Amino acid sequence: SIIYARLIEFVEENKFLNTNQNGFRPDRSTTQKLWVTNAFLQEAKNKNLEAHLISLDVKKAYDSIEHWLIEEALGPKGINLPESTRAAVM
């Protein structure tokens, strides 16, 4: 939890995540996103329009990526996390 707290603080301060990303972020809920999605689908249904929804579940994402690539993405060529945080993540 300490690593998560430090990492999320760094990510938020440096604006690495899209404003549309709400899951697993402080003070952001997925409830609003679900409401908007439901409203979109309902409007398409009411107007007899075709709608498509894609849902991605990135289960065990950390385990499915080569660790050297993660380390490179966190390093100077990537988001440039401080060495101590990078080492803790690795």
N, CA, C and O atoms as a CHARMM CRD file, in Angstrom:
* protein
*
  360
    1    1 SER  N      0.81900  -1.20500   0.00000 PROA 1      0.00000
    2    1 SER  CA     0.00000   0.00000   0.00000 PROA 1      0.00000
    3    1 SER  C      0.86000   1.26400   0.00000 PROA 1      0.00000
    4    1 SER  O      0.44500   2.30300  -0.51400 PROA 1      0.00000
    5    2 ILE  N      2.04700   1.16900   0.57400 PROA 2      0.00000
    6    2 ILE  CA     2.95500   2.32000   0.56200 PROA 2      0.00000
    7    2 ILE  C      3.44100   2.58100  -0.86300 PROA 2      0.00000
    8    2 ILE  O      3.49000   3.72500  -1.31400 PROA 2      0.00000
    9    3 ILE  N      3.79800   1.50500  -1.56100 PROA 3      0.00000
   10    3 ILE  CA     4.24700   1.65200  -2.94700 PROA 3      0.00000
   11    3 ILE  C      3.11700   2.21600  -3.79600 PROA 3      0.00000
   12    3 ILE  O      3.33800   3.11500  -4.60800 PROA 3      0.00000
   13    4 TYR  N      1.89500   1.68900  -3.61400 PROA 4      0.00000
   14    4 TYR  CA     0.74900   2.18600  -4.37800 PROA 4      0.00000
   15    4 TYR  C      0.54500   3.67300  -4.11500 PROA 4      0.00000
   16    4 TYR  O      0.34100   4.44600  -5.05100 PROA 4      0.00000
   17    5 ALA  N      0.59900   4.07700  -2.85100 PROA 5      0.00000
   18    5 ALA  CA     0.37600   5.48500  -2.50100 PROA 5      0.00000
   19    5 ALA  C      1.40200   6.38900  -3.18100 PROA 5      0.00000
   20    5 ALA  O      1.05500   7.44600  -3.70900 PROA 5      0.00000
   21    6 ARG  N      2.64900   5.97400  -3.16500 PROA 6      0.00000
   22    6 ARG  CA     3.70300   6.78000  -3.79900 PROA 6      0.00000
   23    6 ARG  C      3.55500   6.80400  -5.31600 PROA 6      0.00000
   24    6 ARG  O      3.72700   7.84000  -5.95900 PROA 6      0.00000
   25    7 LEU  N      3.23800   5.66000  -5.86000 PROA 7      0.00000
   26    7 LEU  CA     3.10300   5.56400  -7.31300 PROA 7      0.00000
   27    7 LEU  C      1.90700   6.36500  -7.81600 PROA 7      0.00000
   28    7 LEU  O      2.02100   7.09900  -8.79800 PROA 7      0.00000
   29    8 ILE  N      0.76500   6.23000  -7.15200 PROA 8      0.00000
   30    8 ILE  CA    -0.42600   6.96000  -7.61300 PROA 8      0.00000
   31    8 ILE  C     -0.23700   8.46800  -7.44300 PROA 8      0.00000
   32    8 ILE  O     -0.72900   9.24900  -8.25700 PROA 8      0.00000
   33    9 GLU  N      0.46800   8.87700  -6.39900 PROA 9      0.00000
   34    9 GLU  CA     0.74400  10.30800  -6.22100 PROA 9      0.00000
   35    9 GLU  C      1.59000  10.82900  -7.37900 PROA 9      0.00000
   36    9 GLU  O      1.31500  11.90000  -7.92100 PROA 9      0.00000
   37   10 PHE  N      2.61100  10.07700  -7.75600 PROA 10     0.00000
   38   10 PHE  CA     3.47800  10.46600  -8.86900 PROA 10     0.00000
   39   10 PHE  C      2.69200  10.50800 -10.17700 PROA 10     0.00000
   40   10 PHE  O      2.81900  11.45700 -10.95100 PROA 10     0.00000
   41   11 VAL  N      1.88500   9.48900 -10.41900 PROA 11     0.00000
   42   11 VAL  CA     1.09400   9.39800 -11.65100 PROA 11     0.00000
   43   11 VAL  C      0.10300  10.55700 -11.74700 PROA 11     0.00000
   44   11 VAL  O     -0.04800  11.16200 -12.80800 PROA 11     0.00000
   45   12 GLU  N     -0.57600  10.86600 -10.62900 PROA 12     0.00000
   46   12 GLU  CA    -1.55800  11.95600 -10.63100 PROA 12     0.00000
   47   12 GLU  C     -0.87800  13.31300 -10.81400 PROA 12     0.00000
   48   12 GLU  O     -1.34200  14.13900 -11.60100 PROA 12     0.00000
   49   13 GLU  N      0.21500  13.54500 -10.09300 PROA 13     0.00000
   50   13 GLU  CA     0.91700  14.83000 -10.20400 PROA 13     0.00000
   51   13 GLU  C      1.42400  15.08900 -11.61800 PROA 13     0.00000
   52   13 GLU  O      1.43700  16.23100 -12.07700 PROA 13     0.00000
   53   14 ASN  N      1.83800  14.03900 -12.30000 PROA 14     0.00000
   54   14 ASN  CA     2.40500  14.18400 -13.64100 PROA 14     0.00000
   55   14 ASN  C      1.39700  13.95100 -14.75600 PROA 14     0.00000
   56   14 ASN  O      1.75000  13.94300 -15.93500 PROA 14     0.00000
   57   15 LYS  N      0.14000  13.76100 -14.37200 PROA 15     0.00000
   58   15 LYS  CA    -0.96500  13.63000 -15.32600 PROA 15     0.00000
   59   15 LYS  C     -0.69100  12.56700 -16.40600 PROA 15     0.00000
   60   15 LYS  O     -0.82700  12.82600 -17.60200 PROA 15     0.00000
   61   16 PHE  N     -0.30100  11.36500 -15.95100 PROA 16     0.00000
   62   16 PHE  CA    -0.02200  10.27000 -16.88300 PROA 16     0.00000
   63   16 PHE  C     -1.27400   9.54700 -17.33900 PROA 16     0.00000
   64   16 PHE  O     -1.25100   8.85900 -18.35900 PROA 16     0.00000
   65   17 LEU  N     -2.37100   9.69100 -16.60200 PROA 17     0.00000
   66   17 LEU  CA    -3.59000   8.98200 -16.95300 PROA 17     0.00000
   67   17 LEU  C     -4.57500   9.91700 -17.63400 PROA 17     0.00000
   68   17 LEU  O     -4.65200  11.10300 -17.31200 PROA 17     0.00000
   69   18 ASN  N     -5.31100   9.37900 -18.55800 PROA 18     0.00000
   70   18 ASN  CA    -6.35000  10.11800 -19.25500 PROA 18     0.00000
   71   18 ASN  C     -7.43100  10.53200 -18.26000 PROA 18     0.00000
   72   18 ASN  O     -7.70600   9.80300 -17.30600 PROA 18     0.00000
   73   19 THR  N     -8.03400  11.67300 -18.47100 PROA 19     0.00000
   74   19 THR  CA    -9.08500  12.14100 -17.56000 PROA 19     0.00000
   75   19 THR  C    -10.28800  11.20900 -17.53900 PROA 19     0.00000
   76   19 THR  O    -11.08300  11.24800 -16.59900 PROA 19     0.00000
   77   20 ASN  N    -10.43300  10.37600 -18.55900 PROA 20     0.00000
   78   20 ASN  CA   -11.54000   9.42400 -18.60200 PROA 20     0.00000
   79   20 ASN  C    -11.28600   8.17800 -17.77300 PROA 20     0.00000
   80   20 ASN  O    -12.20600   7.39200 -17.54800 PROA 20     0.00000
   81   21 GLN  N    -10.05300   7.98000 -17.31200 PROA 21     0.00000
   82   21 GLN  CA    -9.71100   6.80500 -16.51000 PROA 21     0.00000
   83   21 GLN  C    -10.12300   7.06200 -15.06200 PROA 21     0.00000
   84   21 GLN  O     -9.57400   7.94800 -14.40700 PROA 21     0.00000
   85   22 ASN  N    -11.07900   6.29600 -14.56700 PROA 22     0.00000
   86   22 ASN  CA   -11.54600   6.49600 -13.19900 PROA 22     0.00000
   87   22 ASN  C    -11.21800   5.35200 -12.26000 PROA 22     0.00000
   88   22 ASN  O    -11.00100   5.58000 -11.07000 PROA 22     0.00000
   89   23 GLY  N    -11.17700   4.14100 -12.75600 PROA 23     0.00000
   90   23 GLY  CA   -10.94500   2.98900 -11.90200 PROA 23     0.00000
   91   23 GLY  C     -9.61100   3.05600 -11.18600 PROA 23     0.00000
   92   23 GLY  O     -8.59600   3.41700 -11.78100 PROA 23     0.00000
   93   24 PHE  N     -9.61500   2.71100  -9.91300 PROA 24     0.00000
   94   24 PHE  CA    -8.41200   2.62800  -9.08600 PROA 24     0.00000
   95   24 PHE  C     -7.69800   3.96400  -8.93100 PROA 24     0.00000
   96   24 PHE  O     -6.47600   4.01200  -8.78900 PROA 24     0.00000
   97   25 ARG  N     -8.46500   5.04100  -8.96000 PROA 25     0.00000
   98   25 ARG  CA    -7.89000   6.36700  -8.75700 PROA 25     0.00000
   99   25 ARG  C     -8.57600   7.02800  -7.57000 PROA 25     0.00000
  100   25 ARG  O     -9.77500   6.84200  -7.35800 PROA 25     0.00000
  101   26 PRO  N     -7.81600   7.80000  -6.79500 PROA 26     0.00000
  102   26 PRO  CA    -8.40200   8.45900  -5.62700 PROA 26     0.00000
  103   26 PRO  C     -9.51400   9.43000  -6.01900 PROA 26     0.00000
  104   26 PRO  O     -9.40100  10.15700  -7.00600 PROA 26     0.00000
  105   27 ASP  N    -10.56900   9.42800  -5.24500 PROA 27     0.00000
  106   27 ASP  CA   -11.69500  10.35600  -5.40600 PROA 27     0.00000
  107   27 ASP  C    -12.37200  10.25600  -6.76800 PROA 27     0.00000
  108   27 ASP  O    -12.98000  11.22200  -7.22900 PROA 27     0.00000
  109   28 ARG  N    -12.27200   9.10900  -7.40900 PROA 28     0.00000
  110   28 ARG  CA   -12.95400   8.89300  -8.68300 PROA 28     0.00000
  111   28 ARG  C    -13.67100   7.55600  -8.61100 PROA 28     0.00000
  112   28 ARG  O    -13.10800   6.54600  -8.18800 PROA 28     0.00000
  113   29 SER  N    -14.88800   7.57500  -9.02200 PROA 29     0.00000
  114   29 SER  CA   -15.69600   6.36600  -8.96200 PROA 29     0.00000
  115   29 SER  C    -16.05800   5.91300 -10.36400 PROA 29     0.00000
  116   29 SER  O    -16.16800   6.72800 -11.28000 PROA 29     0.00000
  117   30 THR  N    -16.23800   4.63100 -10.52600 PROA 30     0.00000
  118   30 THR  CA   -16.68200   4.12600 -11.82000 PROA 30     0.00000
  119   30 THR  C    -18.19700   4.23300 -11.95600 PROA 30     0.00000
  120   30 THR  O    -18.74800   3.98600 -13.02900 PROA 30     0.00000
  121   31 THR  N    -18.86800   4.60200 -10.86900 PROA 31     0.00000
  122   31 THR  CA   -20.32800   4.71000 -10.89700 PROA 31     0.00000
  123   31 THR  C    -20.79500   5.69400 -11.95100 PROA 31     0.00000
  124   31 THR  O    -21.72200   5.39500 -12.70300 PROA 31     0.00000
  125   32 GLN  N    -20.17000   6.86400 -12.02200 PROA 32     0.00000
  126   32 GLN  CA   -20.57100   7.86100 -13.01800 PROA 32     0.00000
  127   32 GLN  C    -20.35100   7.33000 -14.42700 PROA 32     0.00000
  128   32 GLN  O    -21.18900   7.53600 -15.30500 PROA 32     0.00000
  129   33 LYS  N    -19.22400   6.64400 -14.65200 PROA 33     0.00000
  130   33 LYS  CA   -18.94400   6.09800 -15.97800 PROA 33     0.00000
  131   33 LYS  C    -19.99200   5.05500 -16.36100 PROA 33     0.00000
  132   33 LYS  O    -20.40700   4.99100 -17.51800 PROA 33     0.00000
  133   34 LEU  N    -20.41700   4.24800 -15.41000 PROA 34     0.00000
  134   34 LEU  CA   -21.45500   3.25300 -15.68600 PROA 34     0.00000
  135   34 LEU  C    -22.78000   3.93300 -16.00800 PROA 34     0.00000
  136   34 LEU  O    -23.51900   3.47500 -16.88000 PROA 34     0.00000
  137   35 TRP  N    -23.08200   5.01800 -15.31300 PROA 35     0.00000
  138   35 TRP  CA   -24.32000   5.76300 -15.56300 PROA 35     0.00000
  139   35 TRP  C    -24.30100   6.34400 -16.98000 PROA 35     0.00000
  140   35 TRP  O    -25.29300   6.25700 -17.70400 PROA 35     0.00000
  141   36 VAL  N    -23.17900   6.93000 -17.36800 PROA 36     0.00000
  142   36 VAL  CA   -23.04900   7.52200 -18.71000 PROA 36     0.00000
  143   36 VAL  C    -23.17300   6.42600 -19.77700 PROA 36     0.00000
  144   36 VAL  O    -23.83800   6.62100 -20.79400 PROA 36     0.00000
  145   37 THR  N    -22.53500   5.28500 -19.54300 PROA 37     0.00000
  146   37 THR  CA   -22.62000   4.17400 -20.48600 PROA 37     0.00000
  147   37 THR  C    -24.05400   3.70300 -20.63700 PROA 37     0.00000
  148   37 THR  O    -24.52800   3.47400 -21.74900 PROA 37     0.00000
  149   38 ASN  N    -24.74400   3.56100 -19.51100 PROA 38     0.00000
  150   38 ASN  CA   -26.14200   3.13700 -19.54500 PROA 38     0.00000
  151   38 ASN  C    -27.00900   4.15400 -20.30000 PROA 38     0.00000
  152   38 ASN  O    -27.86600   3.77300 -21.09700 PROA 38     0.00000
  153   39 ALA  N    -26.78200   5.43500 -20.04700 PROA 39     0.00000
  154   39 ALA  CA   -27.54400   6.47900 -20.73000 PROA 39     0.00000
  155   39 ALA  C    -27.29500   6.43800 -22.23800 PROA 39     0.00000
  156   39 ALA  O    -28.22400   6.60000 -23.02900 PROA 39     0.00000
  157   40 PHE  N    -26.04400   6.22200 -22.63200 PROA 40     0.00000
  158   40 PHE  CA   -25.68900   6.12200 -24.04700 PROA 40     0.00000
  159   40 PHE  C    -26.42600   4.95700 -24.71000 PROA 40     0.00000
  160   40 PHE  O    -27.01200   5.11000 -25.78100 PROA 40     0.00000
  161   41 LEU  N    -26.38700   3.79400 -24.06000 PROA 41     0.00000
  162   41 LEU  CA   -27.05000   2.61200 -24.62700 PROA 41     0.00000
  163   41 LEU  C    -28.56600   2.78800 -24.68600 PROA 41     0.00000
  164   41 LEU  O    -29.21200   2.35200 -25.63800 PROA 41     0.00000
  165   42 GLN  N    -29.12400   3.42700 -23.66500 PROA 42     0.00000
  166   42 GLN  CA   -30.56800   3.66100 -23.64900 PROA 42     0.00000
  167   42 GLN  C    -30.97500   4.61800 -24.77200 PROA 42     0.00000
  168   42 GLN  O    -31.99300   4.40600 -25.43100 PROA 42     0.00000
  169   43 GLU  N    -30.18500   5.66600 -24.98900 PROA 43     0.00000
  170   43 GLU  CA   -30.48200   6.62300 -26.06700 PROA 43     0.00000
  171   43 GLU  C    -30.41100   5.93300 -27.43100 PROA 43     0.00000
  172   43 GLU  O    -31.25700   6.16300 -28.29500 PROA 43     0.00000
  173   44 ALA  N    -29.39300   5.08500 -27.61600 PROA 44     0.00000
  174   44 ALA  CA   -29.28300   4.34900 -28.88100 PROA 44     0.00000
  175   44 ALA  C    -30.50000   3.44800 -29.07900 PROA 44     0.00000
  176   44 ALA  O    -31.03100   3.34700 -30.18500 PROA 44     0.00000
  177   45 LYS  N    -30.92900   2.80800 -28.02300 PROA 45     0.00000
  178   45 LYS  CA   -32.09900   1.93000 -28.11300 PROA 45     0.00000
  179   45 LYS  C    -33.35000   2.73800 -28.44600 PROA 45     0.00000
  180   45 LYS  O    -34.14100   2.33800 -29.30100 PROA 45     0.00000
  181   46 ASN  N    -33.53000   3.87500 -27.77000 PROA 46     0.00000
  182   46 ASN  CA   -34.70600   4.72000 -28.00400 PROA 46     0.00000
  183   46 ASN  C    -34.75000   5.26500 -29.42700 PROA 46     0.00000
  184   46 ASN  O    -35.82800   5.44500 -29.99300 PROA 46     0.00000
  185   47 LYS  N    -33.58200   5.52500 -30.00100 PROA 47     0.00000
  186   47 LYS  CA   -33.50800   6.06700 -31.36000 PROA 47     0.00000
  187   47 LYS  C    -33.33100   4.96600 -32.40500 PROA 47     0.00000
  188   47 LYS  O    -33.13500   5.24300 -33.58900 PROA 47     0.00000
  189   48 ASN  N    -33.40200   3.71600 -31.95000 PROA 48     0.00000
  190   48 ASN  CA   -33.25000   2.56600 -32.82400 PROA 48     0.00000
  191   48 ASN  C    -31.92900   2.60700 -33.59300 PROA 48     0.00000
  192   48 ASN  O    -31.87700   2.30700 -34.78600 PROA 48     0.00000
  193   49 LEU  N    -30.85800   2.98600 -32.88000 PROA 49     0.00000
  194   49 LEU  CA   -29.52500   3.06100 -33.47000 PROA 49     0.00000
  195   49 LEU  C    -28.69200   1.85900 -33.02500 PROA 49     0.00000
  196   49 LEU  O    -28.90900   1.29700 -31.95100 PROA 49     0.00000
  197   50 GLU  N    -27.75700   1.48600 -33.85600 PROA 50     0.00000
  198   50 GLU  CA   -26.83000   0.41700 -33.49600 PROA 50     0.00000
  199   50 GLU  C    -25.77800   0.97600 -32.54200 PROA 50     0.00000
  200   50 GLU  O    -25.26000   2.07000 -32.76800 PROA 50     0.00000
  201   51 ALA  N    -25.46300   0.24700 -31.49400 PROA 51     0.00000
  202   51 ALA  CA   -24.44000   0.67900 -30.53900 PROA 51     0.00000
  203   51 ALA  C    -23.51700  -0.49500 -30.24300 PROA 51     0.00000
  204   51 ALA  O    -23.93700  -1.65200 -30.23700 PROA 51     0.00000
  205   52 HSD  N    -22.27600  -0.17900 -30.00200 PROA 52     0.00000
  206   52 HSD  CA   -21.28900  -1.20500 -29.68800 PROA 52     0.00000
  207   52 HSD  C    -20.60800  -0.84900 -28.38000 PROA 52     0.00000
  208   52 HSD  O    -20.32200   0.31900 -28.11700 PROA 52     0.00000
  209   53 LEU  N    -20.35400  -1.84500 -27.57500 PROA 53     0.00000
  210   53 LEU  CA   -19.69600  -1.63700 -26.28500 PROA 53     0.00000
  211   53 LEU  C    -18.55900  -2.64500 -26.16600 PROA 53     0.00000
  212   53 LEU  O    -18.75600  -3.84200 -26.37300 PROA 53     0.00000
  213   54 ILE  N    -17.38700  -2.15800 -25.83700 PROA 54     0.00000
  214   54 ILE  CA   -16.23000  -3.02900 -25.63900 PROA 54     0.00000
  215   54 ILE  C    -15.78000  -2.87100 -24.19900 PROA 54     0.00000
  216   54 ILE  O    -15.62300  -1.75500 -23.70300 PROA 54     0.00000
  217   55 SER  N    -15.57700  -3.97900 -23.54300 PROA 55     0.00000
  218   55 SER  CA   -15.10500  -3.96600 -22.16600 PROA 55     0.00000
  219   55 SER  C    -13.82900  -4.78700 -22.09000 PROA 55     0.00000
  220   55 SER  O    -13.80100  -5.94300 -22.51000 PROA 55     0.00000
  221   56 LEU  N    -12.77600  -4.18900 -21.55700 PROA 56     0.00000
  222   56 LEU  CA   -11.50000  -4.87800 -21.43900 PROA 56     0.00000
  223   56 LEU  C    -11.19000  -5.13400 -19.97300 PROA 56     0.00000
  224   56 LEU  O    -11.29800  -4.23500 -19.13900 PROA 56     0.00000
  225   57 ASP  N    -10.81100  -6.34600 -19.66900 PROA 57     0.00000
  226   57 ASP  CA   -10.38500  -6.69400 -18.32500 PROA 57     0.00000
  227   57 ASP  C     -8.92200  -7.09700 -18.41800 PROA 57     0.00000
  228   57 ASP  O     -8.59300  -8.16900 -18.92600 PROA 57     0.00000
  229   58 VAL  N     -8.06300  -6.24300 -17.93100 PROA 58     0.00000
  230   58 VAL  CA    -6.63200  -6.49300 -18.02900 PROA 58     0.00000
  231   58 VAL  C     -6.19800  -7.26500 -16.78500 PROA 58     0.00000
  232   58 VAL  O     -5.49700  -6.74200 -15.91800 PROA 58     0.00000
  233   59 LYS  N     -6.62900  -8.50600 -16.72300 PROA 59     0.00000
  234   59 LYS  CA    -6.34500  -9.36000 -15.57800 PROA 59     0.00000
  235   59 LYS  C     -4.87600  -9.76500 -15.59300 PROA 59     0.00000
  236   59 LYS  O     -4.33300 -10.19600 -16.61000 PROA 59     0.00000
  237   60 LYS  N     -4.26500  -9.61200 -14.44600 PROA 60     0.00000
  238   60 LYS  CA    -2.85600  -9.97400 -14.26800 PROA 60     0.00000
  239   60 LYS  C     -1.96300  -9.30300 -15.31200 PROA 60     0.00000
  240   60 LYS  O     -1.05200  -9.93000 -15.85200 PROA 60     0.00000
  241   61 ALA  N     -2.22300  -8.05500 -15.58700 PROA 61     0.00000
  242   61 ALA  CA    -1.45800  -7.33600 -16.60900 PROA 61     0.00000
  243   61 ALA  C      0.02800  -7.32800 -16.27700 PROA 61     0.00000
  244   61 ALA  O      0.86200  -7.49400 -17.16800 PROA 61     0.00000
  245   62 TYR  N      0.36500  -7.13700 -15.01800 PROA 62     0.00000
  246   62 TYR  CA     1.77600  -7.08600 -14.63000 PROA 62     0.00000
  247   62 TYR  C      2.46300  -8.40900 -14.94400 PROA 62     0.00000
  248   62 TYR  O      3.62000  -8.42200 -15.36400 PROA 62     0.00000
  249   63 ASP  N      1.75900  -9.52600 -14.74400 PROA 63     0.00000
  250   63 ASP  CA     2.34000 -10.84400 -14.98400 PROA 63     0.00000
  251   63 ASP  C      2.45800 -11.18700 -16.46400 PROA 63     0.00000
  252   63 ASP  O      3.21300 -12.09000 -16.82600 PROA 63     0.00000
  253   64 SER  N      1.73400 -10.49000 -17.31500 PROA 64     0.00000
  254   64 SER  CA     1.73500 -10.84500 -18.73500 PROA 64     0.00000
  255   64 SER  C      2.69400 -10.00600 -19.56500 PROA 64     0.00000
  256   64 SER  O      2.79500 -10.21200 -20.77500 PROA 64     0.00000
  257   65 ILE  N      3.40000  -9.06900 -18.94900 PROA 65     0.00000
  258   65 ILE  CA     4.33800  -8.20400 -19.66100 PROA 65     0.00000
  259   65 ILE  C      5.75800  -8.53800 -19.20700 PROA 65     0.00000
  260   65 ILE  O      6.00400  -8.77900 -18.02500 PROA 65     0.00000
  261   66 GLU  N      6.67000  -8.55000 -20.14800 PROA 66     0.00000
  262   66 GLU  CA     8.06800  -8.79100 -19.79000 PROA 66     0.00000
  263   66 GLU  C      8.52500  -7.72300 -18.78900 PROA 66     0.00000
  264   66 GLU  O      8.31200  -6.52900 -19.00200 PROA 66     0.00000
  265   67 HSD  N      9.14100  -8.16100 -17.71900 PROA 67     0.00000
  266   67 HSD  CA     9.50600  -7.22900 -16.65000 PROA 67     0.00000
  267   67 HSD  C     10.55900  -6.21300 -17.07900 PROA 67     0.00000
  268   67 HSD  O     10.57800  -5.09300 -16.56800 PROA 67     0.00000
  269   68 TRP  N     11.43100  -6.58600 -18.00400 PROA 68     0.00000
  270   68 TRP  CA    12.42200  -5.62400 -18.48100 PROA 68     0.00000
  271   68 TRP  C     11.73500  -4.45200 -19.17800 PROA 68     0.00000
  272   68 TRP  O     12.21500  -3.32000 -19.12800 PROA 68     0.00000
  273   69 LEU  N     10.60200  -4.73900 -19.83200 PROA 69     0.00000
  274   69 LEU  CA     9.85700  -3.69100 -20.52800 PROA 69     0.00000
  275   69 LEU  C      9.19000  -2.74600 -19.52200 PROA 69     0.00000
  276   69 LEU  O      9.15000  -1.53300 -19.72600 PROA 69     0.00000
  277   70 ILE  N      8.67400  -3.31700 -18.44900 PROA 70     0.00000
  278   70 ILE  CA     8.08400  -2.49000 -17.38200 PROA 70     0.00000
  279   70 ILE  C      9.15600  -1.58400 -16.78800 PROA 70     0.00000
  280   70 ILE  O      8.94200  -0.38700 -16.59700 PROA 70     0.00000
  281   71 GLU  N     10.32200  -2.18100 -16.49700 PROA 71     0.00000
  282   71 GLU  CA    11.41400  -1.40000 -15.91700 PROA 71     0.00000
  283   71 GLU  C     11.84000  -0.26400 -16.84900 PROA 71     0.00000
  284   71 GLU  O     12.11600   0.84700 -16.39700 PROA 71     0.00000
  285   72 GLU  N     11.89100  -0.54800 -18.13900 PROA 72     0.00000
  286   72 GLU  CA    12.25700   0.48700 -19.11000 PROA 72     0.00000
  287   72 GLU  C     11.19800   1.59100 -19.16100 PROA 72     0.00000
  288   72 GLU  O     11.53400   2.77200 -19.24700 PROA 72     0.00000
  289   73 ALA  N      9.91800   1.20500 -19.10800 PROA 73     0.00000
  290   73 ALA  CA     8.83000   2.19200 -19.15000 PROA 73     0.00000
  291   73 ALA  C      8.83500   3.07700 -17.91000 PROA 73     0.00000
  292   73 ALA  O      8.42900   4.23700 -17.97700 PROA 73     0.00000
  293   74 LEU  N      9.28600   2.54600 -16.78700 PROA 74     0.00000
  294   74 LEU  CA     9.32400   3.32100 -15.54900 PROA 74     0.00000
  295   74 LEU  C     10.59100   4.15200 -15.42600 PROA 74     0.00000
  296   74 LEU  O     10.66600   5.06100 -14.59900 PROA 74     0.00000
  297   75 GLY  N     11.59700   3.83700 -16.25500 PROA 75     0.00000
  298   75 GLY  CA    12.90400   4.48600 -16.15900 PROA 75     0.00000
  299   75 GLY  C     13.01100   5.79100 -16.92500 PROA 75     0.00000
  300   75 GLY  O     12.00200   6.35900 -17.34300 PROA 75     0.00000
  301   76 PRO  N     14.24900   6.26800 -17.11000 PROA 76     0.00000
  302   76 PRO  CA    14.49800   7.55600 -17.76100 PROA 76     0.00000
  303   76 PRO  C     13.93100   7.68000 -19.17300 PROA 76     0.00000
  304   76 PRO  O     13.57700   8.77900 -19.60000 PROA 76     0.00000
  305   77 LYS  N     13.83900   6.55800 -19.90700 PROA 77     0.00000
  306   77 LYS  CA    13.28000   6.60400 -21.26100 PROA 77     0.00000
  307   77 LYS  C     11.76000   6.59400 -21.24500 PROA 77     0.00000
  308   77 LYS  O     11.12400   6.80800 -22.27700 PROA 77     0.00000
  309   78 GLY  N     11.17600   6.34700 -20.08000 PROA 78     0.00000
  310   78 GLY  CA     9.72200   6.28400 -19.95200 PROA 78     0.00000
  311   78 GLY  C      9.20400   7.43100 -19.09500 PROA 78     0.00000
  312   78 GLY  O      9.42400   8.60200 -19.40400 PROA 78     0.00000
  313   79 ILE  N      8.50800   7.07600 -18.00800 PROA 79     0.00000
  314   79 ILE  CA     7.91100   8.11100 -17.15900 PROA 79     0.00000
  315   79 ILE  C      8.87200   8.62600 -16.10300 PROA 79     0.00000
  316   79 ILE  O      8.54800   9.55600 -15.36400 PROA 79     0.00000
  317   80 ASN  N     10.05100   8.02600 -16.02900 PROA 80     0.00000
  318   80 ASN  CA    11.13500   8.50800 -15.17700 PROA 80     0.00000
  319   80 ASN  C     10.76500   8.56600 -13.69700 PROA 80     0.00000
  320   80 ASN  O     10.88600   9.60500 -13.05000 PROA 80     0.00000
  321   81 LEU  N     10.31600   7.43400 -13.18300 PROA 81     0.00000
  322   81 LEU  CA    10.05300   7.33500 -11.74500 PROA 81     0.00000
  323   81 LEU  C     11.36100   7.46900 -10.98200 PROA 81     0.00000
  324   81 LEU  O     12.41500   7.09600 -11.49700 PROA 81     0.00000
  325   82 PRO  N     11.31100   7.99100  -9.77300 PROA 82     0.00000
  326   82 PRO  CA    12.52800   8.00500  -8.95300 PROA 82     0.00000
  327   82 PRO  C     13.05300   6.56400  -8.78000 PROA 82     0.00000
  328   82 PRO  O     12.26600   5.62100  -8.70400 PROA 82     0.00000
  329   83 GLU  N     14.35400   6.40900  -8.72000 PROA 83     0.00000
  330   83 GLU  CA    14.97900   5.08800  -8.64900 PROA 83     0.00000
  331   83 GLU  C     14.42400   4.24200  -7.50400 PROA 83     0.00000
  332   83 GLU  O     14.17700   3.04800  -7.67800 PROA 83     0.00000
  333   84 SER  N     14.22800   4.85100  -6.33700 PROA 84     0.00000
  334   84 SER  CA    13.73900   4.07800  -5.18400 PROA 84     0.00000
  335   84 SER  C     12.33900   3.52400  -5.43600 PROA 84     0.00000
  336   84 SER  O     12.04900   2.39300  -5.04600 PROA 84     0.00000
  337   85 THR  N     11.47200   4.29500  -6.07600 PROA 85     0.00000
  338   85 THR  CA    10.12500   3.83900  -6.38500 PROA 85     0.00000
  339   85 THR  C     10.17100   2.77800  -7.46600 PROA 85     0.00000
  340   85 THR  O      9.46300   1.77400  -7.39000 PROA 85     0.00000
  341   86 ARG  N     10.99800   2.99600  -8.46800 PROA 86     0.00000
  342   86 ARG  CA    11.15100   2.02600  -9.55600 PROA 86     0.00000
  343   86 ARG  C     11.64700   0.68600  -9.00900 PROA 86     0.00000
  344   86 ARG  O     11.14800  -0.37200  -9.39100 PROA 86     0.00000
  345   87 ALA  N     12.62500   0.74300  -8.11900 PROA 87     0.00000
  346   87 ALA  CA    13.16100  -0.48600  -7.52800 PROA 87     0.00000
  347   87 ALA  C     12.10200  -1.21000  -6.70500 PROA 87     0.00000
  348   87 ALA  O     12.02900  -2.43800  -6.72200 PROA 87     0.00000
  349   88 ALA  N     11.29200  -0.45600  -5.99500 PROA 88     0.00000
  350   88 ALA  CA    10.23400  -1.06900  -5.18200 PROA 88     0.00000
  351   88 ALA  C      9.19900  -1.76200  -6.06900 PROA 88     0.00000
  352   88 ALA  O      8.72900  -2.85200  -5.74500 PROA 88     0.00000
  353   89 VAL  N      8.84800  -1.12700  -7.18400 PROA 89     0.00000
  354   89 VAL  CA     7.88700  -1.72300  -8.11100 PROA 89     0.00000
  355   89 VAL  C      8.46900  -3.00600  -8.71600 PROA 89     0.00000
  356   89 VAL  O      7.78300  -4.02400  -8.81400 PROA 89     0.00000
  357   90 MET  N      9.72000  -2.94300  -9.11200 PROA 90     0.00000
  358   90 MET  CA    10.35300  -4.10200  -9.73100 PROA 90     0.00000
  359   90 MET  C     10.58300  -5.22200  -8.73100 PROA 90     0.00000
  360   90 MET  O     11.11000  -6.27400  -9.09300 PROA 90     0.00000
